[in-house]
Amino acid sequence: MLTGAVVHAAWNLLLAGAKDSEAAGAVALASGAVIFTPVALATWDIRAAAWPYIVASALLELAYFVLLGRAYARAELSLVYPIARGSAPVLVLVVSAVLGTALATGQVVGILAVAAGIVAIRGLRRGVHRADIVLALGVGVCIAAYTLVDKEGLKHAAPLPYLWVVNAAAAVVYLPLLAWGRGSRLRATVAWVRGGKPAGACVVRAAVALRSVVAGIGVFGAYGLTLAALQRAPAAPVSALRETSVLFATAFAAVFLHERVTAARAAGAVAVVVGVALIASG
């Protein structure tokens, strides 16, 4: 599970460090689906009851990658990643509580720890734009939503082909949507011809690189390692260890992207991990 956490943090590092995080995310989503097609077909088991959940999850996955790409285009990895990953389990727990699940004391403490960690990550005096926080929380909402949807959907399908269909469907929509959005202005095409930022379909072609392909492999690889861990250990410790990716992502941001990770932001990342561990153990 620790390996899975490193892989998850690493593919986010690749997207955050790309020249065009949005295009890189779209290509990663598509390339991962293409590469893992044989695995999905070899393990195919999707029953009719799973398809409504697959459609819902694909829409949420699309929203997730759109928001994630936009967030990384605007803000730092050490800000976006911990807030997105930390807020998701809190939101899942809150929804469960609203639906009637009683909260343990440790889980309440965990929620408070995550909240305190997010405040520390944001910083009280740093010039962090509110829109960056909203985008990161939006990513967290998508994670929480597809977690709840997939929990039910996976009762009717094998995990890997389920993930493959969800990601492939999202990629089929995201790639042309991105190309259309970027190619809507003639002057953008002229700028590309002159050596500026690519437009339309050229944006997608420019993002087809080793970085994006490796990120796409990481999307599926991290999920596969999580499944492997769940076959060998109870869900609670696996979930807790999975969120150590927040620490790895924060370290990667400082080392590879040269982000200014203050002591307060680092402490906030630790608080998020501790809080999620408390939530999972409850």
Short mmCIF file of C-alpha atoms in Angstrom, two decimals:
data_model
loop_
_atom_site.label_atom_id
_atom_site.label_comp_id
_atom_site.label_asym_id
_atom_site.label_seq_id
_atom_site.Cartn_x
_atom_site.Cartn_y
_atom_site.Cartn_z
CA MET A 1 0.00 0.00 0.00
CA LEU A 2 2.93 2.31 0.61
CA THR A 3 4.10 1.59 -2.92
CA GLY A 4 0.61 2.47 -4.15
CA ALA A 5 0.75 5.72 -2.19
CA VAL A 6 4.08 6.62 -3.83
CA VAL A 7 2.72 5.79 -7.30
CA HIS A 8 -0.40 7.90 -6.71
CA ALA A 9 1.64 10.87 -5.52
CA ALA A 10 4.07 10.40 -8.44
CA TRP A 11 1.45 10.54 -11.21
CA ASN A 12 0.03 13.68 -9.62
CA LEU A 13 3.56 15.11 -9.57
CA LEU A 14 3.85 14.39 -13.30
CA LEU A 15 0.60 16.23 -14.05
CA ALA A 16 1.36 19.14 -11.74
CA GLY A 17 4.80 19.60 -13.31
CA ALA A 18 3.58 19.41 -16.91
CA LYS A 19 3.58 22.53 -19.10
CA ASP A 20 -0.13 21.98 -19.69
CA SER A 21 -1.61 20.05 -16.76
CA GLU A 22 -5.08 19.85 -18.29
CA ALA A 23 -3.93 18.36 -21.60
CA ALA A 24 -1.49 16.05 -19.79
CA GLY A 25 -4.34 14.79 -17.61
CA ALA A 26 -6.55 14.06 -20.62
CA VAL A 27 -3.77 12.18 -22.41
CA ALA A 28 -2.87 10.27 -19.22
CA LEU A 29 -6.47 9.18 -18.79
CA ALA A 30 -6.67 7.94 -22.38
CA SER A 31 -3.23 6.32 -22.54
CA GLY A 32 -3.81 4.42 -19.30
CA ALA A 33 -7.09 3.06 -20.66
CA VAL A 34 -5.41 1.96 -23.91
CA ILE A 35 -2.48 0.27 -22.18
CA PHE A 36 -4.68 -1.64 -19.73
CA THR A 37 -7.23 -2.79 -22.32
CA PRO A 38 -5.85 -6.38 -22.42
CA VAL A 39 -6.01 -6.62 -18.62
CA ALA A 40 -9.61 -5.37 -18.59
CA LEU A 41 -10.68 -7.81 -21.29
CA ALA A 42 -8.90 -10.73 -19.61
CA THR A 43 -10.68 -10.07 -16.31
CA TRP A 44 -14.00 -8.96 -17.81
CA ASP A 45 -16.94 -9.32 -15.43
CA ILE A 46 -19.48 -6.50 -15.63
CA ARG A 47 -23.11 -7.33 -15.01
CA ALA A 48 -26.07 -5.27 -16.20
CA ALA A 49 -26.73 -3.83 -12.75
CA ALA A 50 -23.31 -2.13 -12.78
CA TRP A 51 -23.92 0.12 -15.79
CA PRO A 52 -25.90 2.89 -14.06
CA TYR A 53 -23.08 3.19 -11.54
CA ILE A 54 -20.48 3.14 -14.33
CA VAL A 55 -22.20 6.05 -16.09
CA ALA A 56 -22.37 8.06 -12.86
CA SER A 57 -18.77 7.25 -11.97
CA ALA A 58 -17.53 8.17 -15.47
CA LEU A 59 -19.17 11.60 -15.21
CA LEU A 60 -17.58 12.11 -11.79
CA GLU A 61 -14.21 10.91 -13.10
CA LEU A 62 -14.49 13.41 -15.95
CA ALA A 63 -15.25 16.22 -13.48
CA TYR A 64 -12.37 15.02 -11.28
CA PHE A 65 -9.78 15.24 -14.07
CA VAL A 66 -11.11 18.56 -15.36
CA LEU A 67 -10.91 20.12 -11.91
CA LEU A 68 -7.57 18.47 -11.12
CA GLY A 69 -5.97 19.73 -14.33
CA ARG A 70 -7.32 23.22 -13.76
CA ALA A 71 -6.16 23.19 -10.13
CA TYR A 72 -2.61 22.15 -11.05
CA ALA A 73 -2.53 24.80 -13.78
CA ARG A 74 -3.23 27.46 -11.14
CA ALA A 75 -1.90 26.24 -7.81
CA GLU A 76 0.89 24.23 -6.19
CA LEU A 77 0.88 20.46 -5.77
CA SER A 78 1.57 20.86 -2.04
CA LEU A 79 -1.64 22.89 -1.73
CA VAL A 80 -4.02 21.03 -4.04
CA TYR A 81 -3.15 17.42 -3.28
CA PRO A 82 -3.44 17.39 0.53
CA ILE A 83 -6.69 19.37 0.51
CA ALA A 84 -8.27 17.18 -2.17
CA ARG A 85 -7.19 13.88 -0.62
CA GLY A 86 -7.91 14.99 2.94
CA SER A 87 -11.36 16.44 2.33
CA ALA A 88 -12.66 13.37 0.45
CA PRO A 89 -12.84 10.87 3.37
CA VAL A 90 -14.30 13.60 5.58
CA LEU A 91 -17.07 14.21 3.06
CA VAL A 92 -17.75 10.45 2.73
CA LEU A 93 -18.01 10.19 6.52
CA VAL A 94 -20.30 13.20 6.75
CA VAL A 95 -22.63 11.75 4.11
CA SER A 96 -22.63 8.42 5.93
CA ALA A 97 -23.50 10.20 9.17
CA VAL A 98 -26.37 12.05 7.48
CA LEU A 99 -27.65 8.68 6.25
CA GLY A 100 -27.70 7.38 9.80
CA THR A 101 -24.24 5.98 10.55
CA ALA A 102 -23.07 6.87 14.07
CA LEU A 103 -19.67 8.55 14.34
CA ALA A 104 -17.06 7.22 16.73
CA THR A 105 -15.10 9.61 18.92
CA GLY A 106 -11.92 8.89 16.98
CA GLN A 107 -13.64 9.77 13.72
CA VAL A 108 -14.81 13.12 15.09
CA VAL A 109 -11.25 13.84 16.22
CA GLY A 110 -10.07 12.79 12.76
CA ILE A 111 -12.41 15.29 11.08
CA LEU A 112 -11.08 18.05 13.31
CA ALA A 113 -7.49 17.04 12.56
CA VAL A 114 -8.11 17.13 8.80
CA ALA A 115 -9.80 20.54 9.11
CA ALA A 116 -6.86 21.89 11.12
CA GLY A 117 -4.43 20.42 8.59
CA ILE A 118 -6.20 22.10 5.69
CA VAL A 119 -6.06 25.45 7.47
CA ALA A 120 -2.33 24.97 8.09
CA ILE A 121 -1.74 23.96 4.45
CA ARG A 122 -3.57 27.02 3.20
CA GLY A 123 -1.76 29.27 5.65
CA LEU A 124 -3.20 32.27 7.44
CA ARG A 125 -1.00 34.91 5.86
CA ARG A 126 0.06 33.47 2.52
CA GLY A 127 -1.42 34.83 -0.67
CA VAL A 128 -3.52 31.79 -1.58
CA HIS A 129 -6.40 32.55 -3.92
CA ARG A 130 -9.83 31.41 -2.80
CA ALA A 131 -10.44 29.91 -6.23
CA ASP A 132 -7.48 27.55 -5.71
CA ILE A 133 -9.01 26.27 -2.46
CA VAL A 134 -12.40 25.87 -4.14
CA LEU A 135 -10.86 23.85 -6.98
CA ALA A 136 -9.01 21.58 -4.55
CA LEU A 137 -12.17 21.04 -2.52
CA GLY A 138 -14.05 20.39 -5.77
CA VAL A 139 -11.59 17.59 -6.51
CA GLY A 140 -12.24 16.25 -3.01
CA VAL A 141 -16.00 16.33 -3.63
CA CYS A 142 -15.52 14.29 -6.81
CA ILE A 143 -13.38 11.74 -4.98
CA ALA A 144 -15.96 11.42 -2.22
CA ALA A 145 -18.82 11.11 -4.71
CA TYR A 146 -17.25 8.45 -6.91
CA THR A 147 -16.11 6.57 -3.80
CA LEU A 148 -19.73 6.24 -2.71
CA VAL A 149 -20.90 5.37 -6.23
CA ASP A 150 -18.14 2.81 -6.83
CA LYS A 151 -18.80 1.14 -3.48
CA GLU A 152 -22.20 0.11 -4.85
CA GLY A 153 -21.13 -0.39 -8.47
CA LEU A 154 -18.35 -2.82 -7.58
CA LYS A 155 -20.93 -5.17 -6.09
CA HIS A 156 -21.90 -5.94 -9.69
CA ALA A 157 -18.52 -5.94 -11.48
CA ALA A 158 -14.88 -6.93 -11.18
CA PRO A 159 -12.74 -3.94 -10.11
CA LEU A 160 -10.24 -3.64 -13.00
CA PRO A 161 -12.69 -3.82 -15.93
CA TYR A 162 -15.02 -1.51 -13.99
CA LEU A 163 -12.22 1.06 -13.61
CA TRP A 164 -11.22 0.62 -17.26
CA VAL A 165 -14.71 1.36 -18.59
CA VAL A 166 -15.09 4.38 -16.28
CA ASN A 167 -11.74 5.90 -17.29
CA ALA A 168 -12.11 5.08 -20.98
CA ALA A 169 -15.56 6.66 -21.10
CA ALA A 170 -14.28 9.78 -19.34
CA ALA A 171 -11.32 10.01 -21.76
CA VAL A 172 -13.57 9.67 -24.81
CA VAL A 173 -15.44 12.78 -23.62
CA TYR A 174 -12.54 14.75 -22.17
CA LEU A 175 -10.15 14.65 -25.15
CA PRO A 176 -12.52 16.16 -27.76
CA LEU A 177 -13.96 18.54 -25.16
CA LEU A 178 -10.50 19.88 -24.40
CA ALA A 179 -9.58 20.12 -28.09
CA TRP A 180 -12.80 21.98 -28.89
CA GLY A 181 -12.37 24.38 -25.97
CA ARG A 182 -8.78 25.23 -26.87
CA GLY A 183 -9.37 25.43 -30.62
CA SER A 184 -12.29 27.86 -30.58
CA ARG A 185 -10.16 30.87 -31.48
CA LEU A 186 -8.30 31.33 -34.75
CA ARG A 187 -5.61 33.46 -33.17
CA ALA A 188 -4.66 30.58 -30.87
CA THR A 189 -3.87 28.49 -33.94
CA VAL A 190 -1.82 31.31 -35.40
CA ALA A 191 0.07 31.58 -32.11
CA TRP A 192 0.87 27.87 -32.26
CA VAL A 193 2.19 28.18 -35.82
CA ARG A 194 4.48 30.94 -34.59
CA GLY A 195 5.77 28.76 -31.77
CA GLY A 196 3.32 29.72 -29.05
CA LYS A 197 0.86 27.61 -27.09
CA PRO A 198 -0.83 24.90 -29.22
CA ALA A 199 -4.51 25.14 -30.00
CA GLY A 200 -7.30 22.64 -30.36
CA ALA A 201 -6.23 19.15 -31.38
CA CYS A 202 -2.64 20.41 -31.42
CA VAL A 203 -2.87 20.81 -27.64
CA VAL A 204 -3.65 17.14 -27.27
CA ARG A 205 -0.87 16.08 -29.65
CA ALA A 206 1.63 18.26 -27.79
CA ALA A 207 0.73 16.53 -24.52
CA VAL A 208 1.37 13.04 -25.92
CA ALA A 209 4.70 12.46 -24.19
CA LEU A 210 6.40 9.99 -21.88
CA ARG A 211 5.32 12.04 -18.85
CA SER A 212 1.62 11.69 -19.69
CA VAL A 213 1.86 8.00 -20.60
CA VAL A 214 3.67 7.16 -17.36
CA ALA A 215 1.06 9.15 -15.44
CA GLY A 216 -1.66 7.12 -17.15
CA ILE A 217 0.03 3.89 -16.11
CA GLY A 218 0.23 5.30 -12.59
CA VAL A 219 -3.52 5.96 -12.46
CA PHE A 220 -4.23 2.26 -13.00
CA GLY A 221 -1.13 1.04 -11.15
CA ALA A 222 -2.00 2.81 -7.91
CA TYR A 223 -5.52 1.35 -8.04
CA GLY A 224 -4.19 -2.15 -8.74
CA LEU A 225 -1.80 -1.94 -5.78
CA THR A 226 -4.70 -0.86 -3.56
CA LEU A 227 -6.69 -3.91 -4.64
CA ALA A 228 -3.68 -6.15 -3.97
CA ALA A 229 -3.34 -4.69 -0.47
CA LEU A 230 -7.05 -5.16 0.23
CA GLN A 231 -6.69 -8.86 -0.60
CA ARG A 232 -4.09 -9.21 2.14
CA ALA A 233 -5.20 -6.84 4.90
CA PRO A 234 -8.35 -5.32 6.43
CA ALA A 235 -9.77 -2.21 4.76
CA ALA A 236 -9.18 0.21 7.67
CA PRO A 237 -5.36 0.02 7.83
CA VAL A 238 -5.15 -0.07 4.03
CA SER A 239 -7.22 3.12 3.79
CA ALA A 240 -5.06 4.79 6.42
CA LEU A 241 -1.80 3.85 4.70
CA ARG A 242 -3.16 4.96 1.35
CA GLU A 243 -3.40 8.54 2.55
CA THR A 244 0.33 8.64 3.28
CA SER A 245 0.41 9.69 -0.38
CA VAL A 246 -0.24 13.19 1.00
CA LEU A 247 3.18 13.13 2.67
CA PHE A 248 4.89 11.77 -0.44
CA ALA A 249 3.22 14.38 -2.67
CA THR A 250 4.26 17.18 -0.32
CA ALA A 251 7.86 15.93 -0.31
CA PHE A 252 7.86 15.55 -4.11
CA ALA A 253 6.56 19.10 -4.47
CA ALA A 254 9.44 20.45 -2.42
CA VAL A 255 12.18 18.33 -4.01
CA PHE A 256 11.17 18.15 -7.68
CA LEU A 257 8.97 21.21 -8.22
CA HIS A 258 10.91 23.41 -5.77
CA GLU A 259 7.75 24.61 -4.07
CA ARG A 260 8.17 26.51 -0.83
CA VAL A 261 6.80 23.97 1.64
CA THR A 262 6.87 25.76 4.99
CA ALA A 263 6.94 24.00 8.35
CA ALA A 264 3.27 24.90 8.80
CA ARG A 265 2.30 23.36 5.44
CA ALA A 266 4.31 20.21 6.19
CA ALA A 267 2.68 19.95 9.61
CA GLY A 268 -0.70 20.41 7.96
CA ALA A 269 -0.01 17.49 5.62
CA VAL A 270 0.89 15.32 8.63
CA ALA A 271 -2.31 16.39 10.40
CA VAL A 272 -4.36 15.42 7.34
CA VAL A 273 -2.80 11.95 7.26
CA VAL A 274 -3.35 11.46 11.00
CA GLY A 275 -6.94 12.64 10.70
CA VAL A 276 -7.70 10.30 7.80
CA ALA A 277 -6.10 7.42 9.70
CA LEU A 278 -8.39 8.12 12.66
CA ILE A 279 -11.40 8.25 10.35
CA ALA A 280 -10.45 4.94 8.72
CA SER A 281 -9.80 3.21 12.05
CA GLY A 282 -13.27 4.17 13.29
#
